[in-house]
CSV table of C-alpha atoms in Angstrom, one decimal:
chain,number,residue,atom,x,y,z
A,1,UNK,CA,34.2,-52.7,11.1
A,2,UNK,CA,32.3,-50.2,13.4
A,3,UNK,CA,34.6,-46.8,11.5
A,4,UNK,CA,33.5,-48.5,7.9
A,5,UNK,CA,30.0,-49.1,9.3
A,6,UNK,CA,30.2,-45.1,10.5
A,7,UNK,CA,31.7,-44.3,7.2
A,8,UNK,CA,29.1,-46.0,4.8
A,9,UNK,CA,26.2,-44.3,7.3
A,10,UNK,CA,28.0,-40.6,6.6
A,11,UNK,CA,28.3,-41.4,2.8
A,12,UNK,CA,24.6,-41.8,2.9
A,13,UNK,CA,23.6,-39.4,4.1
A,14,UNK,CA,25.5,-36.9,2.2
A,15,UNK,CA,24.7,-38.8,-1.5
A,16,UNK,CA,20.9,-37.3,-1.1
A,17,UNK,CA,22.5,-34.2,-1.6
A,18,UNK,CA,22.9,-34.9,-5.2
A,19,UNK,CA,21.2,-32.0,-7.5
A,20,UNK,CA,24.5,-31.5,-9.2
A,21,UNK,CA,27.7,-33.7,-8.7
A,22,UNK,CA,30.0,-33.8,-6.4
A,23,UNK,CA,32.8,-36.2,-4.9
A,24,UNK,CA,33.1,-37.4,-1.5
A,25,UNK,CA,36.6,-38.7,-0.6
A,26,UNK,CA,37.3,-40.5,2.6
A,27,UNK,CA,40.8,-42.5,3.8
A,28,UNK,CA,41.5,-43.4,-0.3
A,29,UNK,CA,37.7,-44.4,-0.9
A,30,UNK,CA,36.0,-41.8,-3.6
A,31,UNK,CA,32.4,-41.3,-4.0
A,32,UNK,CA,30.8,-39.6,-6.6
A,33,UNK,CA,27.1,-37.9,-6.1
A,34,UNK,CA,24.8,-36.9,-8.6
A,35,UNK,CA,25.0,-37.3,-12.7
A,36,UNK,CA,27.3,-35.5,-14.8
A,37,UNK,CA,31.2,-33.8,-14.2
A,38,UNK,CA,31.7,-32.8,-10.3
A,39,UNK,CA,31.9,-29.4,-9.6
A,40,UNK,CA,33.8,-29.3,-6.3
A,41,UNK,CA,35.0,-32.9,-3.7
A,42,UNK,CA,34.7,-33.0,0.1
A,43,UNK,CA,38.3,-34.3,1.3
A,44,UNK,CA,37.0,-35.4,4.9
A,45,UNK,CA,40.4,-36.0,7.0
A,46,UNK,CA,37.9,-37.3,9.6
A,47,UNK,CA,34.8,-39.0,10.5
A,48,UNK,CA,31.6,-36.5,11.0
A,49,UNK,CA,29.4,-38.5,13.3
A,50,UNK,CA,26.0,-39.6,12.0
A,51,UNK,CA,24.2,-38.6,14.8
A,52,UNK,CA,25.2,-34.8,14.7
A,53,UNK,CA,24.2,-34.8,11.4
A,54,UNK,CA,21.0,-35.5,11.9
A,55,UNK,CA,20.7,-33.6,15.2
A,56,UNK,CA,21.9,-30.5,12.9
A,57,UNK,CA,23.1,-30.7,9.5
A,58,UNK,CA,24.4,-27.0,9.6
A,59,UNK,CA,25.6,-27.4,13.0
A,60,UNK,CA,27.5,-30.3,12.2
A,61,UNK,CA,29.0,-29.6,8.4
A,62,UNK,CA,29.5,-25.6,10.3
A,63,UNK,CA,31.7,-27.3,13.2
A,64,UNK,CA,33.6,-29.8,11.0
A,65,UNK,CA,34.5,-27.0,8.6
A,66,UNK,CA,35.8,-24.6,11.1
A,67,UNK,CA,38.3,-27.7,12.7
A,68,UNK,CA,39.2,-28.8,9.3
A,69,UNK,CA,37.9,-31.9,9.7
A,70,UNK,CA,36.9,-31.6,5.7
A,71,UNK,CA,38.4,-29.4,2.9
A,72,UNK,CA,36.2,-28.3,0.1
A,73,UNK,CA,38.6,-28.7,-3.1
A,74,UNK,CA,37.5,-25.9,-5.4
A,75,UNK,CA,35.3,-23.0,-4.7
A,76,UNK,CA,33.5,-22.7,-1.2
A,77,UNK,CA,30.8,-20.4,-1.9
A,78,UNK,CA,29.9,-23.0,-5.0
A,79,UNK,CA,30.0,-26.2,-2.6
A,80,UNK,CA,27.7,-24.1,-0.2
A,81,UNK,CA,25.4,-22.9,-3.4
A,82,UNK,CA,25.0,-26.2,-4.2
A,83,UNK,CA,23.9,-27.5,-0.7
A,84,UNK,CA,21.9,-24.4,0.1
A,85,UNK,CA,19.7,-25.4,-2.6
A,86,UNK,CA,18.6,-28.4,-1.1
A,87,UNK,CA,18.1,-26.9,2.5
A,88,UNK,CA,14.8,-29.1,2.4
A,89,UNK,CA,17.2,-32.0,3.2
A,90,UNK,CA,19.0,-31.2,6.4
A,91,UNK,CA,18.3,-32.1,9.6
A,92,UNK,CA,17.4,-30.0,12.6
A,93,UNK,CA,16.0,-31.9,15.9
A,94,UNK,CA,14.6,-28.9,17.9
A,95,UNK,CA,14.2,-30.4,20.8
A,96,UNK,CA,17.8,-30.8,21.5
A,97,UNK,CA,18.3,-27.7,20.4
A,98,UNK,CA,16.2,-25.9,22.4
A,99,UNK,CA,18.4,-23.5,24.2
A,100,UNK,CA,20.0,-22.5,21.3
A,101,UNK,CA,17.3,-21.6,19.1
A,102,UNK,CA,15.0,-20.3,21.4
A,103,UNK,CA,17.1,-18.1,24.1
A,104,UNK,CA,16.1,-15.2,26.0
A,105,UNK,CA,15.2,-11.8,24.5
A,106,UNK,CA,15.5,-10.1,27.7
A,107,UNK,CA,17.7,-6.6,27.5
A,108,UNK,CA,20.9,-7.6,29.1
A,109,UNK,CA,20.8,-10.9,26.7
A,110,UNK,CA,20.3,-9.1,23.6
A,111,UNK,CA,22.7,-6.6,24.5
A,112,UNK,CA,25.3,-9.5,25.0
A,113,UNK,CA,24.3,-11.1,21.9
A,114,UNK,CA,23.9,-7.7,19.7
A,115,UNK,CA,27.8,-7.0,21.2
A,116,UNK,CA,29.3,-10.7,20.8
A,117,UNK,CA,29.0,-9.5,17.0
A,118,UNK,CA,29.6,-6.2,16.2
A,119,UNK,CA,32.1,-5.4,19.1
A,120,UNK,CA,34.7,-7.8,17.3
A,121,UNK,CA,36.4,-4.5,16.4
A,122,UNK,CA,36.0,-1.7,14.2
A,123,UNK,CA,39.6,-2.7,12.9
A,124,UNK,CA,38.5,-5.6,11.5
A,125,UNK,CA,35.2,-4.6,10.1
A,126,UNK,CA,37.3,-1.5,8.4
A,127,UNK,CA,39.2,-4.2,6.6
A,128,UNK,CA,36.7,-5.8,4.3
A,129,UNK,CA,33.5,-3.5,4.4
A,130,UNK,CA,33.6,-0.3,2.2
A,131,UNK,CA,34.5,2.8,3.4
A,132,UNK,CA,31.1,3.9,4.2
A,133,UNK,CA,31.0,1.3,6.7
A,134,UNK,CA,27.6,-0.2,6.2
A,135,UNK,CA,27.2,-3.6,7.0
A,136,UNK,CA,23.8,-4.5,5.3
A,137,UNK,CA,22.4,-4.9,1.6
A,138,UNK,CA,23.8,-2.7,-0.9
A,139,UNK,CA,22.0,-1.4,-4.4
A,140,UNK,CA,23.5,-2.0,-7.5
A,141,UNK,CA,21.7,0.0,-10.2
A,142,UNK,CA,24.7,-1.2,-12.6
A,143,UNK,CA,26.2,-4.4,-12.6
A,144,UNK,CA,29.7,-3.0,-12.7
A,145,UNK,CA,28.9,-0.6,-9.6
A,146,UNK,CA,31.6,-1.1,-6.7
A,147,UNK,CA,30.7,-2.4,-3.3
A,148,UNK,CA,30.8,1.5,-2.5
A,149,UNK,CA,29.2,2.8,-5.0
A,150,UNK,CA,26.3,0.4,-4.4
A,151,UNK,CA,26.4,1.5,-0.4
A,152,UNK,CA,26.1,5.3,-1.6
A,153,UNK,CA,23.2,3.9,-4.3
A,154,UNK,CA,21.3,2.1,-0.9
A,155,UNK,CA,21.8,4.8,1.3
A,156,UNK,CA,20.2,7.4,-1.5
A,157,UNK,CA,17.3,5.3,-2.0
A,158,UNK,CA,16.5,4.5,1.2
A,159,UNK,CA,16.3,8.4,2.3
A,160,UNK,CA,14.7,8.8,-1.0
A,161,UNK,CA,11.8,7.0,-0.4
A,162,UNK,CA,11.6,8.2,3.2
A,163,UNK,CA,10.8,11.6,1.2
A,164,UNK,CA,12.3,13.9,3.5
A,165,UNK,CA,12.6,18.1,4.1
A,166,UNK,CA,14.8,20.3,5.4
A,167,UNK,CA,14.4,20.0,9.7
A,168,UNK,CA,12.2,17.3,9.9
A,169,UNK,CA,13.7,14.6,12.4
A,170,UNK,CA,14.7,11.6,11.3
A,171,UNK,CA,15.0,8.6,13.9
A,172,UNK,CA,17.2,5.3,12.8
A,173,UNK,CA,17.0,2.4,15.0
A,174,UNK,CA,20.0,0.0,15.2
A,175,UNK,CA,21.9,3.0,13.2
A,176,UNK,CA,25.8,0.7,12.5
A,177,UNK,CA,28.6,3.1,12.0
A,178,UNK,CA,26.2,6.2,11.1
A,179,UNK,CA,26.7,6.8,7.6
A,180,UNK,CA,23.3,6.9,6.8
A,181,UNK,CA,22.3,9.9,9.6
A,182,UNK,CA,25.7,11.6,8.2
A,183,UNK,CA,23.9,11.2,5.0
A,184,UNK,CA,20.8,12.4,5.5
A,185,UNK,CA,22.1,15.7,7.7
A,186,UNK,CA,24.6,16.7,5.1
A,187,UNK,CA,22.2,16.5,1.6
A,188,UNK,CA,18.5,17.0,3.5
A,189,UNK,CA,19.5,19.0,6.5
A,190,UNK,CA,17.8,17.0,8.8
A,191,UNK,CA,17.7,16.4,13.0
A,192,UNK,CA,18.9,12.9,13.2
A,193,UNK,CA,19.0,10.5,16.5
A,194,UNK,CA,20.6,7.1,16.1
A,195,UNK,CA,20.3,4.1,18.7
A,196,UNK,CA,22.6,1.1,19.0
A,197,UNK,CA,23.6,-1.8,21.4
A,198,UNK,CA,27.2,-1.7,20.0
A,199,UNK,CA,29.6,-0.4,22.3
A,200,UNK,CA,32.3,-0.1,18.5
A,201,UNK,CA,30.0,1.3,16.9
A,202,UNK,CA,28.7,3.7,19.3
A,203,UNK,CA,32.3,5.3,19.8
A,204,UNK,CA,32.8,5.5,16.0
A,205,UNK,CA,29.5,7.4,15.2
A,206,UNK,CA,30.5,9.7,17.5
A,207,UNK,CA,34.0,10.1,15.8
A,208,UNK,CA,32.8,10.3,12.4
A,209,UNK,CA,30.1,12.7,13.3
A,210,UNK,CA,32.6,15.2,14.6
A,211,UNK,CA,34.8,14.5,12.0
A,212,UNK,CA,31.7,15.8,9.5
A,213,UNK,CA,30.7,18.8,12.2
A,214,UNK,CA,27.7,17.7,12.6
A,215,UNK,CA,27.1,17.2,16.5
A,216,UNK,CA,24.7,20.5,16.5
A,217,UNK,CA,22.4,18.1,14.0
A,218,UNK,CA,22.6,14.1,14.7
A,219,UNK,CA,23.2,12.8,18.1
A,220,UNK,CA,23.9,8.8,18.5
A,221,UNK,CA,23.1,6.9,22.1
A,222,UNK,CA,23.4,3.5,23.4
A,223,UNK,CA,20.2,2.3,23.6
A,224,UNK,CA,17.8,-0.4,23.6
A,225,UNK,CA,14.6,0.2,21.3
A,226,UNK,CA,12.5,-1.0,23.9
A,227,UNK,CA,14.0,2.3,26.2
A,228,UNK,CA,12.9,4.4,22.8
A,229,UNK,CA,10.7,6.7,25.4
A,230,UNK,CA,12.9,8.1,27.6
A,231,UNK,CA,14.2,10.0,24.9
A,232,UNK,CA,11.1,12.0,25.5
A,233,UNK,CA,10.7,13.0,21.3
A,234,UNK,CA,8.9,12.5,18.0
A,235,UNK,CA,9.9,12.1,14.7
A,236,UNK,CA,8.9,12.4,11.6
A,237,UNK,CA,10.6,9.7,10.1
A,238,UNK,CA,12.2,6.4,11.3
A,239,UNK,CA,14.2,3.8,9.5
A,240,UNK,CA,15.9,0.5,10.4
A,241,UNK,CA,18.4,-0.8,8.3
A,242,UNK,CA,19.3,-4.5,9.2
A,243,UNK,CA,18.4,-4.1,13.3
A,244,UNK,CA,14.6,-6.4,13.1
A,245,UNK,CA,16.8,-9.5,12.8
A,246,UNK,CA,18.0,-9.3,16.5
A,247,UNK,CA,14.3,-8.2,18.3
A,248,UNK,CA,13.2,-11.9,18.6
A,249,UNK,CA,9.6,-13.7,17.7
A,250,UNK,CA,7.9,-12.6,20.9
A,251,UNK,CA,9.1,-9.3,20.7
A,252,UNK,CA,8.1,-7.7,17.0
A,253,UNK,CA,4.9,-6.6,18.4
A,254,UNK,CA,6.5,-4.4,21.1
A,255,UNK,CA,9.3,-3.7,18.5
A,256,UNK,CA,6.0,-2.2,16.5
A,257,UNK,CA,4.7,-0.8,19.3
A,258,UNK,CA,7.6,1.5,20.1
A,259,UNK,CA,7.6,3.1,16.8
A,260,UNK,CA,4.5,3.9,16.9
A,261,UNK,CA,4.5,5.5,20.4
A,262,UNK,CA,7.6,7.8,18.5
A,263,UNK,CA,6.5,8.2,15.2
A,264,UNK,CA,4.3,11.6,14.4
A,265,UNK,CA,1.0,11.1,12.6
A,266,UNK,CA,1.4,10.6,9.6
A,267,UNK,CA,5.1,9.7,9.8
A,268,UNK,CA,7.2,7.6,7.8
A,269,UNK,CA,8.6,4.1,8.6
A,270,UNK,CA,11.3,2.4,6.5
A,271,UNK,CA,12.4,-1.2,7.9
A,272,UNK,CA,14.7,-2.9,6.0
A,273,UNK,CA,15.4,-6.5,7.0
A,274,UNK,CA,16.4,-10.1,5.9
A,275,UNK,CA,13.0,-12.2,6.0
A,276,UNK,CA,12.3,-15.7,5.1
A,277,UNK,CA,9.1,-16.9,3.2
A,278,UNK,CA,7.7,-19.1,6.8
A,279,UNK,CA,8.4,-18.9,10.3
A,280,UNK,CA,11.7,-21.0,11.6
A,281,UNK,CA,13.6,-20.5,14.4
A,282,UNK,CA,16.9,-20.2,13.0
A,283,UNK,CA,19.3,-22.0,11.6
A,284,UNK,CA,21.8,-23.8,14.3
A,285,UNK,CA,25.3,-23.1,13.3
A,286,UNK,CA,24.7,-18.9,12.5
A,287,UNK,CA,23.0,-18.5,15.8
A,288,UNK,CA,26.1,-20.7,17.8
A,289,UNK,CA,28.3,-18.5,15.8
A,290,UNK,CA,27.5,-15.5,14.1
A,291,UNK,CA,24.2,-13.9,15.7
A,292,UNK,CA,23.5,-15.5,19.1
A,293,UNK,CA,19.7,-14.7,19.4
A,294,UNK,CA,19.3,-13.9,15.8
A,295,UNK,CA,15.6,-14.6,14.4
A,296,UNK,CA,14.5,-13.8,10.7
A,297,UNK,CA,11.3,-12.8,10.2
A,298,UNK,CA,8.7,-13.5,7.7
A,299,UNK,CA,6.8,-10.9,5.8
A,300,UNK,CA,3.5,-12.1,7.1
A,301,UNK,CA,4.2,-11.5,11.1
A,302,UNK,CA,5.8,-8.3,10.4
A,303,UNK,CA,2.5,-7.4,8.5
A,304,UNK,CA,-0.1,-8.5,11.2
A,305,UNK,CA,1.9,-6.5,13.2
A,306,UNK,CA,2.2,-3.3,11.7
A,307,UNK,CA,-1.8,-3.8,11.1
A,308,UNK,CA,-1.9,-3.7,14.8
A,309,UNK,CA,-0.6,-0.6,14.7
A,310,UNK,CA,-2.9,1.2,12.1
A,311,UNK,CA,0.5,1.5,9.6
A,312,UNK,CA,-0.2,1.8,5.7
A,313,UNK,CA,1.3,0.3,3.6
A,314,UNK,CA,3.0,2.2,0.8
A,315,UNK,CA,5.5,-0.1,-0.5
A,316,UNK,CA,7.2,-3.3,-0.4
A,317,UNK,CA,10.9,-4.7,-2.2
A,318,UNK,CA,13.0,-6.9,-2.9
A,319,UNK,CA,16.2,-6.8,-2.4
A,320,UNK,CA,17.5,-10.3,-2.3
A,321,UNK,CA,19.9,-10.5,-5.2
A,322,UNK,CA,21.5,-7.1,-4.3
A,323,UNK,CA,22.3,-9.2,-0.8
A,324,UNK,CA,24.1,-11.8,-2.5
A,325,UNK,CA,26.0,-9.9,-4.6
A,326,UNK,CA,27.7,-7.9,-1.5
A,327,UNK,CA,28.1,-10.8,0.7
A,328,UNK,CA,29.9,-11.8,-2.5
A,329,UNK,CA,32.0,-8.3,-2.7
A,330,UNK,CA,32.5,-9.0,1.2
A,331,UNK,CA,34.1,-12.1,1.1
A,332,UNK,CA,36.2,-10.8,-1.7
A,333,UNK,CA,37.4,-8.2,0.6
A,334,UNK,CA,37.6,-10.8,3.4
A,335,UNK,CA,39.8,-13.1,1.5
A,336,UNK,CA,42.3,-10.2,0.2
A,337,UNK,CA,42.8,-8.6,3.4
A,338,UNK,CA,43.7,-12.7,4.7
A,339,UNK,CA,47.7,-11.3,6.0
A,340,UNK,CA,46.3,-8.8,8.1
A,341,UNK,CA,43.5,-10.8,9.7
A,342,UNK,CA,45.9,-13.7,10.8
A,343,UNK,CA,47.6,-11.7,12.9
A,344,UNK,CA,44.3,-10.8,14.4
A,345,UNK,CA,42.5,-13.9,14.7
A,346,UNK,CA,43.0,-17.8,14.6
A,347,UNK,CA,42.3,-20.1,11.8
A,348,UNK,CA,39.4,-21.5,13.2
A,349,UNK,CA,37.4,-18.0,13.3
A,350,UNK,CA,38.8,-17.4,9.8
A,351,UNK,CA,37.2,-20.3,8.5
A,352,UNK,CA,34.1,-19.8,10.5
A,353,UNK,CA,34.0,-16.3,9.0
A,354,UNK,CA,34.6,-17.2,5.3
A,355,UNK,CA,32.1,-19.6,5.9
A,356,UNK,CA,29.4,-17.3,7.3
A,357,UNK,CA,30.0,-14.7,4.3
A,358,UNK,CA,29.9,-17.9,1.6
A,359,UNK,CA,26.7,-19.4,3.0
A,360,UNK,CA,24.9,-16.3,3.4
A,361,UNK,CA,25.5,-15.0,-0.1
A,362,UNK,CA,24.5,-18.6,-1.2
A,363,UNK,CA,21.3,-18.4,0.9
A,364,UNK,CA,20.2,-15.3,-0.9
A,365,UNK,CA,21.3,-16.6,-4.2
A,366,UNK,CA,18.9,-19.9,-3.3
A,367,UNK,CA,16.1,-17.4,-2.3
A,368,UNK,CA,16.3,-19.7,1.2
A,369,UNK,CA,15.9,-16.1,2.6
A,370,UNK,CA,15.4,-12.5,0.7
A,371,UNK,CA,15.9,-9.0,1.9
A,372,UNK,CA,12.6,-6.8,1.9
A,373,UNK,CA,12.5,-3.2,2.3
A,374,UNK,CA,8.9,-2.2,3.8
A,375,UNK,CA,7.9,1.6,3.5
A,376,UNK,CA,5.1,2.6,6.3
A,377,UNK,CA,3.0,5.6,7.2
A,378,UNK,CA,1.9,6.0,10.7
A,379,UNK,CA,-2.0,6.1,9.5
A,380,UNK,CA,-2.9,7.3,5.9
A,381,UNK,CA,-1.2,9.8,4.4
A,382,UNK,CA,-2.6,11.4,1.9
A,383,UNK,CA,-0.2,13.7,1.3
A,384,UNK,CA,3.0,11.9,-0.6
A,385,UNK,CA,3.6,11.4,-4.2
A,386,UNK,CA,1.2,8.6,-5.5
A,387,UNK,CA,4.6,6.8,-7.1
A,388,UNK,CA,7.8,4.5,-5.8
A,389,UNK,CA,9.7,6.7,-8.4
A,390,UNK,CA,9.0,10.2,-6.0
């Protein structure tokens, strides 16, 4: 009585998901949700318990997912496209989950956090990103452009619209793998510096910038942002590509501030970063998982903040289709390269990581979150072309 009771209370909850139909089988019992031909059926091989639905939806579907407590029969990233467009129906009690959505920003936390992701292994981010290794939004100015073509494309726009010359110096905060600063010092000629938390990554920028001979022009350190001083330069231009997501709520005004205390007059700021249309801590299951600490701004805060600083606006995009399309392309990759990464990692993180790239790309695609692309000067500058198109 009490498991039908349990079962009848979980098939409720799920049927006001119903904006296109689905089925919901459970121990022989089929429901179906919404009008019209399902799409895609939930084979639960267990219970989910009401009460961590409610306490976190994501949390709670993320969880069951990764122990295969529930198959989704037919395409994943369609069953997550559906839901994702109806996040206005899930559940999140903050107040039990406090700790995880608001944790410490403090250095040696972030530096914990920032490494829990991106020291999984350069091995297996080789595997299913392209072979510029960037891990962020790509640009597809065709809709047949490959994952690396549409890397190249992003990395050309971006230094594009950071207008630089021949020996200016060129600063890029939370810098990945370095294929941007290789970039920029092999077509502009530029003095690069590039920061990151990432112990992988670190040791692969290195590599790849003596593989290019180019120590005399770009040199990479491990460094928090907040330690940006001690380098004791300027530059004349700075860009972050996919870092702002890790600084925290309380911290994007000193994230601001030490720009500014870097940047030249004049100079220009690129940040490039997944924002959200309000303020929200987070959703429950990505920061357990995927980005412990992880916060997505909206435009708005990142605004007031820049204001703070005197920066001028020049330009604001976005990019939030190009975001779902390579989560897409990513997840391809994922999937092909499946052989190699058993013999790396479990099931369970395989599904958690499928999972991640699915719900992402469906995130984008449900404009839950878009990726903007904010060009800065450091004051007015009077002195750069008066179009995007420069």
């Amino acid at each position: 009585m009490q498991t039908h009771l349990e079962e009848n209370m979980m098939v409720k909850f799920l049927q006001k998901f119903d904006a296109s139909p689905f089925l919901i089988k459970y121990q022989g019992n089929c429901y179906k949700v919404g009008e019209g031909e399902p799409t895609f059926t939930v084979n639960f091989k267990k219970e989910l318990d009401i009460k961590e639905l409610l306490k976190s939806t994501s949390l709670a579907l993320g969880e069951a997912y990764m122990r295969r407590d529930f198959e989704i029969e037919g395409d994943l990233y369609e069953a997550l496209d559906h839901f994702l467009c109806q996040m206005d129906k899930f559940s999140t009690d903050q107040s039990l989950l406090k700790k995880l959505l608001f944790p410490s920003h403090s250095k040696r936390t972030q530096k914990k956090e920032v490494c829990s992701h991106y020291d999984i292994g350069n091995d297996f981010y080789q595997l299913w990103l392209d072979k510029t290794m960037s891990y962020s939004c790509g640009y597809f100015k065709d809709n047949d452009n490959s994952l690396y073509q549409a890397q190249i494309n992003k990395i050309d726009y971006i230094l594009q619209k950071l207008y630089l010359k021949e020996n200016m110096t060129l600063l890029d905060i939370g810098c990945g793998w370095g294929f941007l600063l290789i970039e920029a010092a092999k077509k502009y000629h530029i003095k690069g510096t590039g920061i990151t938390l990432s112990t992988e990554q670190y040791e692969k920028c290195k590599e790849r910038i003596i593989q290019e001979g180019l120590e005399n022009d770009i040199t990479i350190e491990l460094l928090d942002y907040r330690d940006l001083k001690y380098l004791n330069k300027t530059f004349d231009r700075i860009v972050s590509v996919g870092m702002l997501e890790h600084v925290g709520r309380e911290q994007y005004h000193h994230f601001i501030s030490c720009v500014n205390e870097v940047l030249k007059p004049q100079g220009l700021f690129l940040l490039h970063y997944i924002s959200a249309k309000k303020e929200y801590p987070g959703d429950a299951w990505i920061k357990k998982y995927i980005f412990p600490g992880g916060v997505i701004p909206s435009l708005r805060e990142i605004i007031k903040e820049c204001s703070e600083f005197n920066f001028d606006i020049l330009d604001i995009e976005n990019l939030r289709l190009h975001y779902h399309k390579t989560l897409l392309c990513w997840d391809k990759n994922f999937r092909a390269q499946l052989p190699v990464i058993r013999t790396m990692f479990d099931e369970e993180f395989i599904r958690m990581w499928d999972l991640y790239l699915c719900s992402c790309a469906a995130a984008f695609h449900n404009g839950v979150v878009d990726l903007l692309q904010i060009l800065l000067t450091k004051g007015v500058n009077n002195h750069l072309p008066m179009t995007r198109w420069y």
